[in-house]
Coordinates of C-alpha atoms in Angstrom, one line a residue:
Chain A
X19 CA 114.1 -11.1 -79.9
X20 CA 111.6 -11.4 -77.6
X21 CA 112.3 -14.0 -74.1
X22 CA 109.2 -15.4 -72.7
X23 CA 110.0 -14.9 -69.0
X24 CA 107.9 -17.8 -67.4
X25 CA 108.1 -21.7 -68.7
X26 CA 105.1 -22.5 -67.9
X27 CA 101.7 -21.7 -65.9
X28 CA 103.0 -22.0 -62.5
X29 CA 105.7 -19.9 -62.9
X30 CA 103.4 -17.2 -64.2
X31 CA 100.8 -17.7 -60.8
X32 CA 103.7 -17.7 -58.6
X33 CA 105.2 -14.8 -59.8
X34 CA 101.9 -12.6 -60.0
X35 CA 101.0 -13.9 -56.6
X36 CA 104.2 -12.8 -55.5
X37 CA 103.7 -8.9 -56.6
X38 CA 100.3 -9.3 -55.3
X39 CA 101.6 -10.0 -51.6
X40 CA 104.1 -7.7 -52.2
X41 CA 101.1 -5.0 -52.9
X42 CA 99.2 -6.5 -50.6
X43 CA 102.1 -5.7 -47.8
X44 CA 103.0 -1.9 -48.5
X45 CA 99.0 -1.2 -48.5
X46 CA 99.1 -2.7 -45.0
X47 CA 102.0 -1.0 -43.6
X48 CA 100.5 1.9 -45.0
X49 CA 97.3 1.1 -43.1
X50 CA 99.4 1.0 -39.6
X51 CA 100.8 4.1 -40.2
X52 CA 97.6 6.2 -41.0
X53 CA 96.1 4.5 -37.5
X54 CA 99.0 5.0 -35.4
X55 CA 98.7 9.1 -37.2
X56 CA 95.1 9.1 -36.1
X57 CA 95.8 7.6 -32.6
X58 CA 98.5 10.4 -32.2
X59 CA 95.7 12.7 -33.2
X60 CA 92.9 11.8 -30.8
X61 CA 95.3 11.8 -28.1
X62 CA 96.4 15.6 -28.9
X63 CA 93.1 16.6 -29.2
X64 CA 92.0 14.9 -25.7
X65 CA 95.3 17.0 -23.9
X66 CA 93.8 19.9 -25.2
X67 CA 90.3 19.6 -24.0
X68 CA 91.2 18.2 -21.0
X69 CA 92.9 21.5 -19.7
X70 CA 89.7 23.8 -20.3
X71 CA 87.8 20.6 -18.5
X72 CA 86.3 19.0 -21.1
X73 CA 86.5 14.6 -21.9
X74 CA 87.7 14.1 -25.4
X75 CA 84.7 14.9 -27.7
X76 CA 86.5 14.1 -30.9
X77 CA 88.0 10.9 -29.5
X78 CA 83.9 9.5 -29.0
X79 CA 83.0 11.0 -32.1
X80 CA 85.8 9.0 -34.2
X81 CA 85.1 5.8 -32.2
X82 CA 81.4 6.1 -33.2
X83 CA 82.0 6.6 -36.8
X84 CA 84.3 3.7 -36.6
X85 CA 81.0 1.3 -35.2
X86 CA 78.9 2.7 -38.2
X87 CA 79.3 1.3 -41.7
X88 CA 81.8 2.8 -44.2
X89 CA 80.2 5.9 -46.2
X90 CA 78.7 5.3 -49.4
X91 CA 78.3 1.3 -47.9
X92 CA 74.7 2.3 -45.6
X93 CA 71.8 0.5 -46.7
X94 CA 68.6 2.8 -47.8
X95 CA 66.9 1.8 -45.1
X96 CA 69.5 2.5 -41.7
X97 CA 69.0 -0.4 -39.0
X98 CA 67.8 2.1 -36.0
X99 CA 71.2 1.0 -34.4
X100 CA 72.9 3.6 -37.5
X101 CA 70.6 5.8 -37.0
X102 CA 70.8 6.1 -33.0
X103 CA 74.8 6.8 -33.7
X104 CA 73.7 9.1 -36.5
X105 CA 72.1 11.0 -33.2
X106 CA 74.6 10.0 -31.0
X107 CA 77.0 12.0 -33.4
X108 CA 75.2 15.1 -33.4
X109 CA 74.6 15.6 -30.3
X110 CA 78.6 15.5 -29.5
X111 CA 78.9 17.9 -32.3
X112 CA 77.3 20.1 -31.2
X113 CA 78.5 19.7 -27.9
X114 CA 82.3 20.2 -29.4
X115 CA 81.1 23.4 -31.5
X116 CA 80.1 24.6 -27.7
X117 CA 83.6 24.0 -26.8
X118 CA 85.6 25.3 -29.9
X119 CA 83.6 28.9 -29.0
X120 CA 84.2 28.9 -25.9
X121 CA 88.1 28.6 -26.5
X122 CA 91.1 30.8 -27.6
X123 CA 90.7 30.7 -31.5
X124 CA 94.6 29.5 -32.1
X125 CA 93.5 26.2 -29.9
X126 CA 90.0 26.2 -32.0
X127 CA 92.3 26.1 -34.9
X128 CA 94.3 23.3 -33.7
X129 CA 91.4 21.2 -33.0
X130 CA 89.9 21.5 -36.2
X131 CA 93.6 20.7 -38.0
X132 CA 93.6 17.4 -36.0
X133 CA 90.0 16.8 -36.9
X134 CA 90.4 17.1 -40.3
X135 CA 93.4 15.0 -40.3
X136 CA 91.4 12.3 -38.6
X137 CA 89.3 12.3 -41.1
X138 CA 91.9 12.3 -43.8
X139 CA 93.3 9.8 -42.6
X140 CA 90.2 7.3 -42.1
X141 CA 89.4 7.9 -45.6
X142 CA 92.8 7.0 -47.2
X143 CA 92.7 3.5 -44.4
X144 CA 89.6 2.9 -46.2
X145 CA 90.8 3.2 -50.2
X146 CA 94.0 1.0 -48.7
X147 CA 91.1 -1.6 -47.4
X148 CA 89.3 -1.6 -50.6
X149 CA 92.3 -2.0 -52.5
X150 CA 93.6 -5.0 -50.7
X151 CA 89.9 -6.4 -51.4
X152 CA 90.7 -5.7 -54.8
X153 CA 94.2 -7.4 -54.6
X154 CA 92.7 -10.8 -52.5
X155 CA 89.8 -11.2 -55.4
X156 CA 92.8 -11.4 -57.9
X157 CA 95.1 -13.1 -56.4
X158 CA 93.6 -15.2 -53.0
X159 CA 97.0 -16.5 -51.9
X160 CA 98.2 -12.6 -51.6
X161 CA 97.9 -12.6 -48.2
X162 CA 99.7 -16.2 -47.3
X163 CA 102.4 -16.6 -49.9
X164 CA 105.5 -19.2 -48.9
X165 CA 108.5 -17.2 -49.6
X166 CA 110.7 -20.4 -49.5
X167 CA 108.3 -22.4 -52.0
X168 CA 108.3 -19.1 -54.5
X169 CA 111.9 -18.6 -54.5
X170 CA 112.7 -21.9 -55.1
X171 CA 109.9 -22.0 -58.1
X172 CA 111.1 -18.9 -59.5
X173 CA 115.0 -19.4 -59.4
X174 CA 115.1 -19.6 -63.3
X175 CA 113.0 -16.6 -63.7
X176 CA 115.6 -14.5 -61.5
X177 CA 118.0 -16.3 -63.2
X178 CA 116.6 -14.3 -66.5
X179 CA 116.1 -11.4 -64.5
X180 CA 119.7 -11.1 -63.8
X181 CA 121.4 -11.9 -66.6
X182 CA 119.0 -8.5 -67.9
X183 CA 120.1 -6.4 -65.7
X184 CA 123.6 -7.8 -65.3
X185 CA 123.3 -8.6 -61.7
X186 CA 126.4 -11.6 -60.7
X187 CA 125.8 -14.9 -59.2
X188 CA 127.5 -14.1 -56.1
X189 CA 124.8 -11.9 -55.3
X190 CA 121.6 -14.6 -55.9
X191 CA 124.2 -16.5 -53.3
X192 CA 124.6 -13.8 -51.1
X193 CA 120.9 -12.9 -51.2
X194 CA 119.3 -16.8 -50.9
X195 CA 122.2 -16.8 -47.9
X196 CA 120.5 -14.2 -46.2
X197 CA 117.2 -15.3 -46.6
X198 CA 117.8 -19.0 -46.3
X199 CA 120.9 -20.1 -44.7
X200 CA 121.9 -17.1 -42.7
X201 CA 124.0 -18.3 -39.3
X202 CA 125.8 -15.5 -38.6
X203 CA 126.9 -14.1 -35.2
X204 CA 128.4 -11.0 -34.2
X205 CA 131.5 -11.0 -33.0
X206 CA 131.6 -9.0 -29.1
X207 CA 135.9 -9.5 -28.9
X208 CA 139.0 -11.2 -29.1
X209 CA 141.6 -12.2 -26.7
X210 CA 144.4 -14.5 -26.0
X211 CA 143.6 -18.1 -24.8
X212 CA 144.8 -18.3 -21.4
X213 CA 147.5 -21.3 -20.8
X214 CA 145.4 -23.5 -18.6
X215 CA 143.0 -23.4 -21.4
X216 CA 145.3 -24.8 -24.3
X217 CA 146.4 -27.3 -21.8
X218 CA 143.5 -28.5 -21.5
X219 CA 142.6 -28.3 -24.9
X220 CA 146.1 -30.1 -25.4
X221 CA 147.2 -27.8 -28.1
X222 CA 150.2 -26.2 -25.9
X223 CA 152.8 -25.2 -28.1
X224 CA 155.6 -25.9 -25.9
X225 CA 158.2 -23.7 -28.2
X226 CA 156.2 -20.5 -27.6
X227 CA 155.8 -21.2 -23.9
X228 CA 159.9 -22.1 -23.5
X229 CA 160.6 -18.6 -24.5
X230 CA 159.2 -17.6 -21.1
X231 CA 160.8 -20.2 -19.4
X232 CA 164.3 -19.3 -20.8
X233 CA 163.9 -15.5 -19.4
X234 CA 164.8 -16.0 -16.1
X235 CA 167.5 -18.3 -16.9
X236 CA 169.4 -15.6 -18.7
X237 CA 168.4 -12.6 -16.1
X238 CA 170.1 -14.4 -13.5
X239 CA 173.4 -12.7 -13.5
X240 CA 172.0 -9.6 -12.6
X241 CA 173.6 -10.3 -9.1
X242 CA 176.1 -8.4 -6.6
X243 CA 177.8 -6.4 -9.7
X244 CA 174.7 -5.5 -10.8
X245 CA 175.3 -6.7 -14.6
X246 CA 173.6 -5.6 -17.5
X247 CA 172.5 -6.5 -20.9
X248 CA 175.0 -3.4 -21.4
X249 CA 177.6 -4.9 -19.9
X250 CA 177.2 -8.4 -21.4
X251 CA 177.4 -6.7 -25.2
X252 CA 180.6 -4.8 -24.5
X253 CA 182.2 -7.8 -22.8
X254 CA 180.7 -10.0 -26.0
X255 CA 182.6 -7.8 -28.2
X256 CA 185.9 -8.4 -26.1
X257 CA 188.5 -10.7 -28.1
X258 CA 186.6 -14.4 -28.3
X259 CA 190.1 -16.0 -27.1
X260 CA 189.3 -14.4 -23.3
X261 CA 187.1 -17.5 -22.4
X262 CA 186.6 -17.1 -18.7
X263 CA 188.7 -15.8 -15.4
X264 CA 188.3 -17.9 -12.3
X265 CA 188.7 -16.2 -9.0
X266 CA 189.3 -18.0 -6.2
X267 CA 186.6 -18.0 -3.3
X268 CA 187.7 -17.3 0.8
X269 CA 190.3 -17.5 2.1
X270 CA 191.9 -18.0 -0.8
X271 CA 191.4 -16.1 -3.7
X272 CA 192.5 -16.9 -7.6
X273 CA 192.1 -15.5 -10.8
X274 CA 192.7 -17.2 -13.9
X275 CA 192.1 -16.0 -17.7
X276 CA 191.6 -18.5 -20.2
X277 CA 193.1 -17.8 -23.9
X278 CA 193.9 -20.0 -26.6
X279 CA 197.4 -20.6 -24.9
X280 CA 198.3 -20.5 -21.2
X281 CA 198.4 -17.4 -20.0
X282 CA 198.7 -16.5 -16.1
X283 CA 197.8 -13.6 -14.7
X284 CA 198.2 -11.5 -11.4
X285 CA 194.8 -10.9 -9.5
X286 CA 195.2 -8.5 -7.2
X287 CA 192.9 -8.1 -4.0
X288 CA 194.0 -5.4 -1.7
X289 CA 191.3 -4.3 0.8
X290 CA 188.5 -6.3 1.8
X291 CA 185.9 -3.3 2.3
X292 CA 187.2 -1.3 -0.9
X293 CA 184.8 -3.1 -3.5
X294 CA 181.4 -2.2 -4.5
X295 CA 179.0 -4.1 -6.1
X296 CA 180.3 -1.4 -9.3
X297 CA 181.2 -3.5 -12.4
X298 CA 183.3 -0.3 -13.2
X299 CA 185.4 -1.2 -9.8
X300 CA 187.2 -4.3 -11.5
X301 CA 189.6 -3.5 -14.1
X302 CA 191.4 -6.4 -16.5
X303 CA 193.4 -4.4 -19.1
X304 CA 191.9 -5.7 -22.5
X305 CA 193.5 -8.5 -24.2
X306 CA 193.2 -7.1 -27.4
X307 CA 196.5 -5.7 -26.8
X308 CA 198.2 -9.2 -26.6
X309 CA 200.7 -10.2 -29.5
X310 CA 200.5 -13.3 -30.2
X311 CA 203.7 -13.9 -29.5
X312 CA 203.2 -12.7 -26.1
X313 CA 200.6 -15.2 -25.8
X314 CA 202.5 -18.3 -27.1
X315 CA 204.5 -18.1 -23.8
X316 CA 203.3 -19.1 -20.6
X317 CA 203.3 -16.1 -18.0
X318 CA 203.4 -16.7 -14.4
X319 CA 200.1 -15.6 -12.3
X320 CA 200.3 -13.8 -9.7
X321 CA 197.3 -13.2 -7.0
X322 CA 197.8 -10.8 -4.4
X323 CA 195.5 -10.3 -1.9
X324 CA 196.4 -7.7 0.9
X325 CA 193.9 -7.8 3.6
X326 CA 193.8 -5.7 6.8
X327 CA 192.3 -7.6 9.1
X328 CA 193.6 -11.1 9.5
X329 CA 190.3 -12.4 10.9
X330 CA 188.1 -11.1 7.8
X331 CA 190.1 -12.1 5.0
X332 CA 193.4 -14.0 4.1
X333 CA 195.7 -13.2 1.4
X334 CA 197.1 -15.8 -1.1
X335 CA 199.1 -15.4 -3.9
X336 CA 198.8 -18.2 -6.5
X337 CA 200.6 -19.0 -9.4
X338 CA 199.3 -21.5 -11.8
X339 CA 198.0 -22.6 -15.2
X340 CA 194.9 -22.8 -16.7
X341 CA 195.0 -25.9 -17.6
X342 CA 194.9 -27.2 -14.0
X343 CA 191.6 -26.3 -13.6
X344 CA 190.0 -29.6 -13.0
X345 CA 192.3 -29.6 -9.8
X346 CA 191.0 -26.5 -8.4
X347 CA 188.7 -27.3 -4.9
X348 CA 184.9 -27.2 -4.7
X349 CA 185.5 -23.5 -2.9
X350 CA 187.0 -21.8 -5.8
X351 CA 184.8 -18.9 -7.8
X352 CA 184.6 -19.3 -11.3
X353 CA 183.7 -15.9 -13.1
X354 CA 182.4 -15.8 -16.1
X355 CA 184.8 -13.5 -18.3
X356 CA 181.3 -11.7 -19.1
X357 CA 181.5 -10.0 -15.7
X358 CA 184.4 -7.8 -15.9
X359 CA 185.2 -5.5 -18.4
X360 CA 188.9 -5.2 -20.3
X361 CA 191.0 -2.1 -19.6
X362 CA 194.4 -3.2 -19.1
X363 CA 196.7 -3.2 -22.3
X364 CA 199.7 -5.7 -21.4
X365 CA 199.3 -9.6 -20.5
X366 CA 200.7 -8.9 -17.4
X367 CA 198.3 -7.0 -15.8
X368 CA 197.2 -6.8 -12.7
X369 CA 193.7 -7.4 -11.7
X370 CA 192.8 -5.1 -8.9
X371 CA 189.7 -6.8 -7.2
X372 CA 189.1 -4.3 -4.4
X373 CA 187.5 -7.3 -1.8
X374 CA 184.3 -6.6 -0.3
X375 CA 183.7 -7.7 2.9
X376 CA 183.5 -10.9 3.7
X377 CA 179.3 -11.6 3.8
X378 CA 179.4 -9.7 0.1
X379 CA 182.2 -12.1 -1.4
X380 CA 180.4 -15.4 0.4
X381 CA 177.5 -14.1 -2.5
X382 CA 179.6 -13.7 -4.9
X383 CA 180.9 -17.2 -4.8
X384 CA 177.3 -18.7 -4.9
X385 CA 176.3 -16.8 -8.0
X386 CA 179.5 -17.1 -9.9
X387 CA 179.9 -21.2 -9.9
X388 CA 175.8 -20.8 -10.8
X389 CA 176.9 -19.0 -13.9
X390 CA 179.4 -21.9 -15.4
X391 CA 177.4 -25.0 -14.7
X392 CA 176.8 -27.0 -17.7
X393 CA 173.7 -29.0 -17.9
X394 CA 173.2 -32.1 -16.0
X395 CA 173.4 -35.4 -17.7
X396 CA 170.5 -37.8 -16.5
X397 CA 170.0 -41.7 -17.6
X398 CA 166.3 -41.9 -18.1
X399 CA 165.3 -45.4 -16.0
X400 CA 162.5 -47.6 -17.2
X401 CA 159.1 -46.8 -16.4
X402 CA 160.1 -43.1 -15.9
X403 CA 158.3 -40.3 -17.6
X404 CA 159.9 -37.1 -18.3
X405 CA 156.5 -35.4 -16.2
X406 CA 158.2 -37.1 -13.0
X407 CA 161.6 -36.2 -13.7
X408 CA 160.1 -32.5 -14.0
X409 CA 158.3 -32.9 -10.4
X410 CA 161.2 -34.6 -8.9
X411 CA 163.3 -30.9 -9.7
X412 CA 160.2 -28.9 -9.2
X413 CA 157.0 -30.1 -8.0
X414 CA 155.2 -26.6 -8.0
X415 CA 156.7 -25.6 -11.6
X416 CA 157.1 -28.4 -13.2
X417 CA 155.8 -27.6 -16.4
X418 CA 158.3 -25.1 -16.7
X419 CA 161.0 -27.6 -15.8
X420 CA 159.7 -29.8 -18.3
X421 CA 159.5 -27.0 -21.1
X422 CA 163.2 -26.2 -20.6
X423 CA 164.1 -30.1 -20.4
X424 CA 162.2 -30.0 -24.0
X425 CA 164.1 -27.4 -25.4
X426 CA 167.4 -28.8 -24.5
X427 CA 167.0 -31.9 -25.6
X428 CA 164.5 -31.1 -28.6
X429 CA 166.8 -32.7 -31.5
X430 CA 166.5 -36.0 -30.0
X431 CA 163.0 -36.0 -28.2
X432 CA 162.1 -34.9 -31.8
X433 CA 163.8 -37.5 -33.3
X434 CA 162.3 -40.4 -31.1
X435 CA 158.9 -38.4 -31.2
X436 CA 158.8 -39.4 -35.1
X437 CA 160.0 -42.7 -34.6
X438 CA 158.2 -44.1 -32.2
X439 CA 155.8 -41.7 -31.5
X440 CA 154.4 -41.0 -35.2
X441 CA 155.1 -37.6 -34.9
X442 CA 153.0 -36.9 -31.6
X443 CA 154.0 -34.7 -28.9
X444 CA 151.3 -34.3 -26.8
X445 CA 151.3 -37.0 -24.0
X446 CA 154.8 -37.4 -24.1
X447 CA 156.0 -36.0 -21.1
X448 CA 153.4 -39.0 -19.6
X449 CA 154.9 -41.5 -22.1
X450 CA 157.1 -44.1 -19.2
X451 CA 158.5 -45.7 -22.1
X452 CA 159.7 -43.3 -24.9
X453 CA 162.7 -42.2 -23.2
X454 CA 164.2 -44.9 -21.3
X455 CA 167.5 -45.0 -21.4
X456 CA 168.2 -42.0 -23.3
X457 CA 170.7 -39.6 -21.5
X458 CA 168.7 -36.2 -20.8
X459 CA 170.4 -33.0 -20.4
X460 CA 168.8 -31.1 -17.8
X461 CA 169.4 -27.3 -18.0
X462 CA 170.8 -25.9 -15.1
X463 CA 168.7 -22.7 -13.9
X464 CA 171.4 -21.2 -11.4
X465 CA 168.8 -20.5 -8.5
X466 CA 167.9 -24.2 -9.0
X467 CA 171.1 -25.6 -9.3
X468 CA 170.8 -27.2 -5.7
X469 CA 167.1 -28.1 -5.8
X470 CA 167.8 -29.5 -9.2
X471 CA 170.6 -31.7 -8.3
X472 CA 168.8 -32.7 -5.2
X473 CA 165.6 -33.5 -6.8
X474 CA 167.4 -36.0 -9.4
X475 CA 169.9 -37.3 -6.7
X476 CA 165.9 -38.0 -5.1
X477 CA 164.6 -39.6 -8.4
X478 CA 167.4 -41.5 -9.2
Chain B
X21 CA 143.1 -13.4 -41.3
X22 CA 140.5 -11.8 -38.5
X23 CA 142.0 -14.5 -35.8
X24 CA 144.6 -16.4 -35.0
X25 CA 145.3 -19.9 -33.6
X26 CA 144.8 -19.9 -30.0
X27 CA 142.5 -17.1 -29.4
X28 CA 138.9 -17.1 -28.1
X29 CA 136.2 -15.5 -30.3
X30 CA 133.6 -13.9 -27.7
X31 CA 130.3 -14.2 -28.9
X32 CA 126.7 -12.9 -27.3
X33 CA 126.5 -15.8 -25.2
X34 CA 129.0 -18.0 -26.1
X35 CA 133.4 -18.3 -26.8
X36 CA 135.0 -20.3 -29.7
X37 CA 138.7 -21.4 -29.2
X38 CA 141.1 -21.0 -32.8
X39 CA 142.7 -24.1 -33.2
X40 CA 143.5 -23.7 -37.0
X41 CA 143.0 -21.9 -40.2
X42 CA 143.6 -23.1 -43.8
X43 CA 142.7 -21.5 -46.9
X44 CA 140.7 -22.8 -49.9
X45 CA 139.6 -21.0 -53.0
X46 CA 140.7 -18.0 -51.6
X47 CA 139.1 -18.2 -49.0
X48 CA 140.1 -18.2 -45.0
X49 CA 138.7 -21.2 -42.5
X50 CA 139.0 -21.2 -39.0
X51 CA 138.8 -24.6 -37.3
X52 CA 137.1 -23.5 -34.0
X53 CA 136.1 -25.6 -30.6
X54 CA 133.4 -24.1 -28.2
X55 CA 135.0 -23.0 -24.7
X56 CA 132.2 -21.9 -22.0
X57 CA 132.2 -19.1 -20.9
X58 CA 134.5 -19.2 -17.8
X59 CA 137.2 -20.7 -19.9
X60 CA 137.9 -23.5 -18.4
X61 CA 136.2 -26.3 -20.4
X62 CA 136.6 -27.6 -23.9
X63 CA 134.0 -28.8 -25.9
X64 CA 135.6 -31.7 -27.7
X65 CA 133.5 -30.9 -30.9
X66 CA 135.2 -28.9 -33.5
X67 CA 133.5 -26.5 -36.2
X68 CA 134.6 -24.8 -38.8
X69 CA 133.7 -21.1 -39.1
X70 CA 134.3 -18.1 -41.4
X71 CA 134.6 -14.7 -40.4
X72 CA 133.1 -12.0 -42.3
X73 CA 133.0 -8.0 -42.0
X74 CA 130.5 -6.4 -42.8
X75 CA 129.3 -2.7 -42.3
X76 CA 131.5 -2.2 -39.5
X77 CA 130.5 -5.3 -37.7
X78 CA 132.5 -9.0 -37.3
X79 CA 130.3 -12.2 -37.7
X80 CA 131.7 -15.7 -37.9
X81 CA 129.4 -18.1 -39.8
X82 CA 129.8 -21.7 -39.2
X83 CA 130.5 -23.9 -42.7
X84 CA 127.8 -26.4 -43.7
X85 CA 129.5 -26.9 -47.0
X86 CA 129.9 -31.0 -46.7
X87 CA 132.8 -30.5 -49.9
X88 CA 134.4 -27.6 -48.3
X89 CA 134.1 -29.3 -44.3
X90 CA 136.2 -32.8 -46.1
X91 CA 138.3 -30.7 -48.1
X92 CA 138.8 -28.8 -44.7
X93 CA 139.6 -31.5 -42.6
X94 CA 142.3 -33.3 -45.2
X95 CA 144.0 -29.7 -44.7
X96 CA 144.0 -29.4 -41.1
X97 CA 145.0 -33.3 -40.9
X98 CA 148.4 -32.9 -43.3

């Protein structure tokens, strides 16, 4: 079966004019290689005479030949222009054959390779010239051919063309994309947007930035006992019943262990300078011990403290139950149970809590009633965005402020977000209306427990 | 996926912030807004590029695909 590859006329021109400029190309490339060989040439063959003192002879002869008319193209009767270059010619022959004597005969030899390739080389310019006369009396459009009008006109044939050789369609697309359409740009790097950027692109995605707000708030116990994530895993695996032990601050001081039931227990402190900020140092026998039975019944606490010097520290014995707690003064140290490792392996242990002296236990009081503060409840007034509740607690941070404000009260910000707020949540920390009303808990971050509460005493 | 949301494509002489990506016909979009190149602007036009590799090299071609750019934007809109 034979396919006629063109439709019609056109297609036939185009595509013939098409292999013509593609001819007409490679004989011209070919062209500006044999000139840029001859160039090379000439200027080898002037370094050479120039160091036995002589200008470059072959150089004037080839740029004489090139004024006169191709061979085989002279008229029989030479203008006297021709023939004056004819002379001109000779006379720098003979010159050069002077020269070529006169020199080693390896250099001679050089010479003559370069001329010859000179020559060689204007000869084959010369059959490329005539052939690209050749091509242009074919085909006269050889020379200017519109690649965009061509390809377009010739789709179908390389349609044809194709589907013979079994090229795929995705390569015509990639090839016309190429050609046509191609927009590409390199790609130098990439890099994490900085924050400032995505808030001002308003594309902040607050949950990724509250993880880094939430790091310091859990760090913060790393205080006087030097407590570690170590610490806080053993103590975790401690009986869950062992909520918390409360030791009272200066003068007096009180411990109290919170189980299911109410249990008391003895808290001994004996010398104010024997402590060290060791975790190791305070020993609370673990609970894990405890019968139930023993637990069911109350058990007196007992909190010694045996100081030696009156003036530095006081000793108090107290006996109480948990329950009372809400009774205790402002003064009193509440531990978290976290802090102190279980050793002891009856309920009526003693807690030894060798006192440090009495600047050391002023910090432990500070950092302990941090640890147990739950988060503040706030009424949001009208006309009150959550940006200035933020800047009230912390005008230089308080994008952080507001982050953790977010992520303790996400469920219901959430919740009014999609009900009032179609689902939007950028703006809303400038939104004076959203949230009024709405109790807010505000996380407390113990180094900012007292800015905190001062701030919102202040926006309030 | 050659980026993700939130980066900055560096270019020669200009950056393109990732603020989305969506896949269609198998294929990955990035929805990208020009930042300059002291990051601190945000052109407020948004593009949508494709990345491709190719001999080694990363280029990001910008979609001109009016189908694919509406088909694109009902994406990123859901």
């Amino acid at each position: 079966m034979v396919i006629s590859l063109f439709s019609n006329e056109a297609e036939k021109i185009y595509f013939y004019n098409l292999l013509a400029s593609r001819k007409f190309k490679l004989n011209q490339n070919e062209r500006a290689v044999y000139q840029s060989e001859i160039e090379e040439a000439v200027n080898t063959c002037g370094n050479i005479l120039k160091e036995y003192g002589k200008r470059n002879l072959i150089a004037e002869i080839d740029e004489i030949e090139q004024k006169m008319e191709p061979k085989g193209m002279l008229p029989p009767s030479a203008s006297r222009e021709e023939s004056s270059y004819g002379e001109q010619i000779s006379k720098l022959t003979d010159e050069l054959t002077d020269v070529i004597r006169n020199i080693p005969r390896n250099i001679s030899e050089d010479l003559e390779f370069y001329s010859k390739k000179i020559v060689n080389r204007r000869k084959r310019i010369e059959e490329a010239l005539n052939k690209e006369k050749e091509l242009l009396n074919l085909y006269p459009d050889a020379d200017k051919v519109d690649y965009y009008q061509v390809f377009k006109a010739l789709s179908t044939i390389f349609d044809i063309i194709r589907c013979y050789t079994g090229e795929t369609i995705e390569e015509e697309k990639s090839i016309v994309s190429e050609i046509v359409f191609d927009n590409r740009q390199p790609v130098k790097g990439i890099k994490k947007a900085p924050r400032s950027l995505l808030e001002k692109a308003n594309i902040i995605d607050l949950a990724d930035y509250s993880k880094e707000l939430n790091k310091p708030i859990t760090k913060t116990n790393a205080g006087l006992f030097g407590i570690v994530d170590e610490v806080f895993s053993e103590v975790n695996s401690s009986p869950k019943n062992v909520e918390e032990v409360k030791v009272a601050s200066i003068p007096t001081v009180e411990s109290e262990t919170k189980i299911d039931t109410v249990i008391k227990e003895e808290t001994k402190v004996e010398e104010p300078k024997a402590i060290e900020p060791d975790v190791k140092e305070v020993k609370i026998e673990p609970v894990t011990q405890i019968t139930e039975a023993e637990l069911n019944e109350p058990v007196a606490l007992e909190t010694t403290i045996e100081a030696k010097d009156e003036d530095s520290f006081k000793t108090n014995t107290v006996a109480e139950e948990i329950t009372d707690t809400t009774s205790e003064p402002e003064d009193k140290v509440v531990t978290d149970s976290k802090v102190i490792p279980f050793e002891s392996k009856d309920t009526d242990e003693i807690v030894k809590v060798e006192a440090p002296q009495v600047e050391e236990k002023a910090e432990v009081k500070t950092e302990a009633k941090e640890d147990n503060q739950e988060p503040i409840i706030f009424e949001m007034p009208n006309d009150f965005t959550l940006a200035d509740l933020a800047q009230a607690i912390d005008e230089s941070n308080w994008k952080d402020v507001y982050d953790a404000i977010y992520e303790a009260n996400k469920e219901e910000f959430d919740k009014i977000v999609n009900e009032k707020n179609d689902g939007k949540r950028e703006g809303i920390e400038y939104n004076n209306k959203l949230f009024a009303g709405l109790n807010i808990k505000i996380p407390v971050a113990e180094e900012q427990t007292k800015e905190e509460s001062k701030g919102l005493a202040k926006a309030a | 996926m050659f980026f993700a949301k939130n980066e900055i494509i560096e270019l020669e002489n200009k950056n393109y912030l990732v603020l989305n990506s969506a896949i269609v016909d198998n294929e990955i979009y990035y929805k990208v807004c020009e930042v300059n190149v002291e990051e601190n602007t945000v052109d407020s036009k948004e593009i949508y590029i494709q990345a491709i590799k190719e001999y080694g090299t990363l280029y990001i071609e910008e979609v001109k695909d009016k189908n694919i750019i509406e088909e694109l934007d009902k994406i990123m809109k859901s």
